[in-house]
Amino acid sequence: MRGIVLKGASNTGKTQTLKCLIRLLMSDPNFKLFDCCKDFDRKIGDSVSDVWAMFCFHGVHIVITTMGDSPSDTDTFIKNHSLGVDIFICACHDTPWAQEKISKSFNKLNGDCVFIDKNVYKDKNDQKACEKLNESEAKELLETLKKHLEEILRH
């Protein structure tokens, strides 16, 4: 299993960026949404609720979860949702302890992960600029995901 982990400080837009990524996948007919959290339709639209969703891309299974504030909760989620999953995307804080905990979660499952830094817009009060940054970073995550998908499908 491969992990893609968006890391950053609290309140930097990690959840919103991953929600943008989920919406991008939902709008692409090549990605089939086949499972998601309870109340997904309501939670995907708000700014605070964590969500998770499972997609299939040509037989490759992908899980995305926005949780990441608690490495222990994320660890439990990874354990409970890893069966048959090829790529797991989540968030974590940018502390060494949190990154180590997430890395160990993937290592226990014979997987590895790559950490991607979450950029922060200088003026957090500029909502439109923050949204644009999150959307831009979601597109970058999608490109990273596609590279991993190409590698998996080649082998």
mmCIF file of C-alpha atoms in Angstrom:
data_model
loop_
_atom_site.group_PDB
_atom_site.id
_atom_site.type_symbol
_atom_site.label_atom_id
_atom_site.label_comp_id
_atom_site.label_asym_id
_atom_site.label_seq_id
_atom_site.Cartn_x
_atom_site.Cartn_y
_atom_site.Cartn_z
ATOM 1 C CA MET A 1 0.000 0.000 0.000
ATOM 2 C CA ARG A 2 1.185 3.483 -0.818
ATOM 3 C CA GLY A 3 0.387 6.484 1.308
ATOM 4 C CA ILE A 4 0.134 10.087 0.224
ATOM 5 C CA VAL A 5 0.055 12.325 3.283
ATOM 6 C CA LEU A 6 -0.712 16.032 3.187
ATOM 7 C CA LYS A 7 1.129 17.554 6.149
ATOM 8 C CA GLY A 8 0.727 20.965 7.663
ATOM 9 C CA ALA A 9 -0.035 22.956 10.779
ATOM 10 C CA SER A 10 -3.545 23.255 12.213
ATOM 11 C CA ASN A 11 -6.017 25.362 10.268
ATOM 12 C CA THR A 12 -3.962 25.538 7.078
ATOM 13 C CA GLY A 13 -6.578 24.010 4.769
ATOM 14 C CA LYS A 14 -5.611 20.317 4.750
ATOM 15 C CA THR A 15 -9.206 19.156 5.154
ATOM 16 C CA GLN A 16 -10.499 21.546 2.500
ATOM 17 C CA THR A 17 -7.735 20.553 0.066
ATOM 18 C CA LEU A 18 -8.542 16.860 0.480
ATOM 19 C CA LYS A 19 -12.258 17.593 0.062
ATOM 20 C CA CYS A 20 -11.385 19.397 -3.179
ATOM 21 C CA LEU A 21 -9.463 16.295 -4.275
ATOM 22 C CA ILE A 22 -12.473 14.089 -3.500
ATOM 23 C CA ARG A 23 -14.707 16.374 -5.583
ATOM 24 C CA LEU A 24 -12.202 16.243 -8.465
ATOM 25 C CA LEU A 25 -12.283 12.444 -8.395
ATOM 26 C CA MET A 26 -16.086 12.416 -8.195
ATOM 27 C CA SER A 27 -16.250 14.556 -11.345
ATOM 28 C CA ASP A 28 -13.913 12.252 -13.300
ATOM 29 C CA PRO A 29 -15.761 9.272 -14.846
ATOM 30 C CA ASN A 30 -12.591 7.143 -14.580
ATOM 31 C CA PHE A 31 -12.823 7.201 -10.781
ATOM 32 C CA LYS A 32 -15.772 5.239 -9.384
ATOM 33 C CA LEU A 33 -16.933 6.180 -5.883
ATOM 34 C CA PHE A 34 -17.958 2.928 -4.223
ATOM 35 C CA ASP A 35 -18.105 3.704 -0.505
ATOM 36 C CA CYS A 36 -18.077 6.750 1.754
ATOM 37 C CA CYS A 37 -18.792 7.923 5.278
ATOM 38 C CA LYS A 38 -22.255 8.422 6.713
ATOM 39 C CA ASP A 39 -23.768 11.827 5.843
ATOM 40 C CA PHE A 40 -21.123 12.262 3.141
ATOM 41 C CA ASP A 41 -23.219 14.625 1.004
ATOM 42 C CA ARG A 42 -23.707 17.000 3.919
ATOM 43 C CA LYS A 43 -20.171 16.737 5.329
ATOM 44 C CA ILE A 44 -18.362 17.223 2.006
ATOM 45 C CA GLY A 45 -19.843 20.714 1.788
ATOM 46 C CA ASP A 46 -19.059 22.026 5.240
ATOM 47 C CA SER A 47 -15.745 23.381 6.434
ATOM 48 C CA VAL A 48 -15.174 21.329 9.584
ATOM 49 C CA SER A 49 -16.435 17.746 9.275
ATOM 50 C CA ASP A 50 -13.983 15.027 8.380
ATOM 51 C CA VAL A 51 -14.990 12.696 5.559
ATOM 52 C CA TRP A 52 -13.695 9.568 3.882
ATOM 53 C CA ALA A 53 -14.358 8.081 0.492
ATOM 54 C CA MET A 54 -13.268 4.985 -1.437
ATOM 55 C CA PHE A 55 -12.704 5.027 -5.179
ATOM 56 C CA CYS A 56 -11.766 2.477 -7.789
ATOM 57 C CA PHE A 57 -9.649 3.406 -10.817
ATOM 58 C CA HIS A 58 -9.262 0.533 -13.308
ATOM 59 C CA GLY A 59 -9.081 -1.988 -10.467
ATOM 60 C CA VAL A 60 -6.851 0.120 -8.205
ATOM 61 C CA HIS A 61 -8.492 0.955 -4.872
ATOM 62 C CA ILE A 62 -7.990 4.365 -3.308
ATOM 63 C CA VAL A 63 -9.083 5.658 0.100
ATOM 64 C CA ILE A 64 -9.066 9.341 0.982
ATOM 65 C CA THR A 65 -9.744 10.591 4.486
ATOM 66 C CA THR A 66 -9.529 14.149 5.734
ATOM 67 C CA MET A 67 -8.816 13.117 9.307
ATOM 68 C CA GLY A 68 -5.337 13.830 10.543
ATOM 69 C CA ASP A 69 -5.527 15.913 13.702
ATOM 70 C CA SER A 70 -5.098 12.791 15.800
ATOM 71 C CA PRO A 71 -2.398 10.400 14.532
ATOM 72 C CA SER A 72 -3.857 7.649 16.744
ATOM 73 C CA ASP A 73 -7.289 8.014 15.124
ATOM 74 C CA THR A 74 -5.674 8.080 11.684
ATOM 75 C CA ASP A 75 -3.661 4.960 12.562
ATOM 76 C CA THR A 76 -6.863 3.157 13.592
ATOM 77 C CA PHE A 77 -8.625 4.309 10.425
ATOM 78 C CA ILE A 78 -5.755 3.064 8.244
ATOM 79 C CA LYS A 79 -5.829 -0.347 9.986
ATOM 80 C CA ASN A 80 -9.611 -0.641 9.621
ATOM 81 C CA HIS A 81 -9.772 0.488 5.982
ATOM 82 C CA SER A 82 -6.586 -0.941 4.468
ATOM 83 C CA LEU A 83 -7.767 -4.347 3.256
ATOM 84 C CA GLY A 84 -7.516 -4.372 -0.522
ATOM 85 C CA VAL A 85 -6.473 -0.720 -0.671
ATOM 86 C CA ASP A 86 -3.629 0.218 -3.004
ATOM 87 C CA ILE A 87 -3.341 3.949 -2.282
ATOM 88 C CA PHE A 88 -4.294 5.694 0.941
ATOM 89 C CA ILE A 89 -4.459 9.499 1.097
ATOM 90 C CA CYS A 90 -4.753 11.352 4.400
ATOM 91 C CA ALA A 91 -3.518 14.371 6.348
ATOM 92 C CA CYS A 92 -1.321 14.900 9.366
ATOM 93 C CA HIS A 93 0.195 17.677 11.404
ATOM 94 C CA ASP A 94 3.680 18.800 10.468
ATOM 95 C CA THR A 95 5.269 17.651 13.723
ATOM 96 C CA PRO A 96 7.966 14.955 13.666
ATOM 97 C CA TRP A 97 5.942 12.867 16.130
ATOM 98 C CA ALA A 98 2.807 12.886 13.943
ATOM 99 C CA GLN A 99 4.790 12.065 10.804
ATOM 100 C CA GLU A 100 6.581 9.203 12.549
ATOM 101 C CA LYS A 101 3.272 7.770 13.803
ATOM 102 C CA ILE A 102 1.739 7.890 10.304
ATOM 103 C CA SER A 103 4.888 6.375 8.738
ATOM 104 C CA LYS A 104 4.750 3.513 11.236
ATOM 105 C CA SER A 105 1.076 2.944 10.391
ATOM 106 C CA PHE A 106 1.989 2.358 6.756
ATOM 107 C CA ASN A 107 5.121 0.341 7.590
ATOM 108 C CA LYS A 108 3.069 -2.071 9.725
ATOM 109 C CA LEU A 109 1.042 -2.831 6.600
ATOM 110 C CA ASN A 110 4.140 -3.303 4.418
ATOM 111 C CA GLY A 111 3.541 0.057 2.829
ATOM 112 C CA ASP A 112 5.337 3.330 2.526
ATOM 113 C CA CYS A 113 4.271 6.915 2.302
ATOM 114 C CA VAL A 114 5.272 10.228 0.858
ATOM 115 C CA PHE A 115 4.646 13.478 2.727
ATOM 116 C CA ILE A 116 3.558 16.563 0.809
ATOM 117 C CA ASP A 117 3.776 19.978 2.440
ATOM 118 C CA LYS A 118 0.573 22.007 2.670
ATOM 119 C CA ASN A 119 1.212 25.566 1.589
ATOM 120 C CA VAL A 120 -0.409 28.400 3.502
ATOM 121 C CA TYR A 121 -1.772 31.587 2.067
ATOM 122 C CA LYS A 122 -0.302 34.568 3.894
ATOM 123 C CA ASP A 123 -3.640 36.200 4.690
ATOM 124 C CA LYS A 124 -5.922 33.513 6.151
ATOM 125 C CA ASN A 125 -8.754 36.070 6.190
ATOM 126 C CA ASP A 126 -8.745 36.238 2.390
ATOM 127 C CA GLN A 127 -11.219 33.383 1.889
ATOM 128 C CA LYS A 128 -11.148 33.442 -1.925
ATOM 129 C CA ALA A 129 -7.347 33.282 -2.051
ATOM 130 C CA CYS A 130 -7.337 30.399 0.443
ATOM 131 C CA GLU A 131 -9.938 28.511 -1.613
ATOM 132 C CA LYS A 132 -7.890 29.031 -4.802
ATOM 133 C CA LEU A 133 -4.760 27.737 -3.078
ATOM 134 C CA ASN A 134 -6.629 24.656 -1.787
ATOM 135 C CA GLU A 135 -8.045 23.959 -5.263
ATOM 136 C CA SER A 136 -4.605 24.371 -6.830
ATOM 137 C CA GLU A 137 -3.032 22.014 -4.312
ATOM 138 C CA ALA A 138 -5.833 19.476 -4.832
ATOM 139 C CA LYS A 139 -4.951 19.459 -8.541
ATOM 140 C CA GLU A 140 -1.295 18.901 -7.635
ATOM 141 C CA LEU A 141 -2.322 16.004 -5.378
ATOM 142 C CA LEU A 142 -4.345 14.581 -8.261
ATOM 143 C CA GLU A 143 -1.227 14.647 -10.452
ATOM 144 C CA THR A 144 0.740 12.868 -7.696
ATOM 145 C CA LEU A 145 -2.046 10.304 -7.407
ATOM 146 C CA LYS A 146 -2.021 9.740 -11.172
ATOM 147 C CA LYS A 147 1.738 9.098 -11.119
ATOM 148 C CA HIS A 148 1.248 6.451 -8.427
ATOM 149 C CA LEU A 149 -1.632 4.949 -10.396
ATOM 150 C CA GLU A 150 0.516 4.721 -13.540
ATOM 151 C CA GLU A 151 3.266 2.932 -11.583
ATOM 152 C CA ILE A 152 0.808 0.463 -10.069
ATOM 153 C CA LEU A 153 -0.915 -0.262 -13.396
ATOM 154 C CA ARG A 154 2.451 -0.740 -15.166
ATOM 155 C CA HIS A 155 3.458 -3.573 -12.805
#
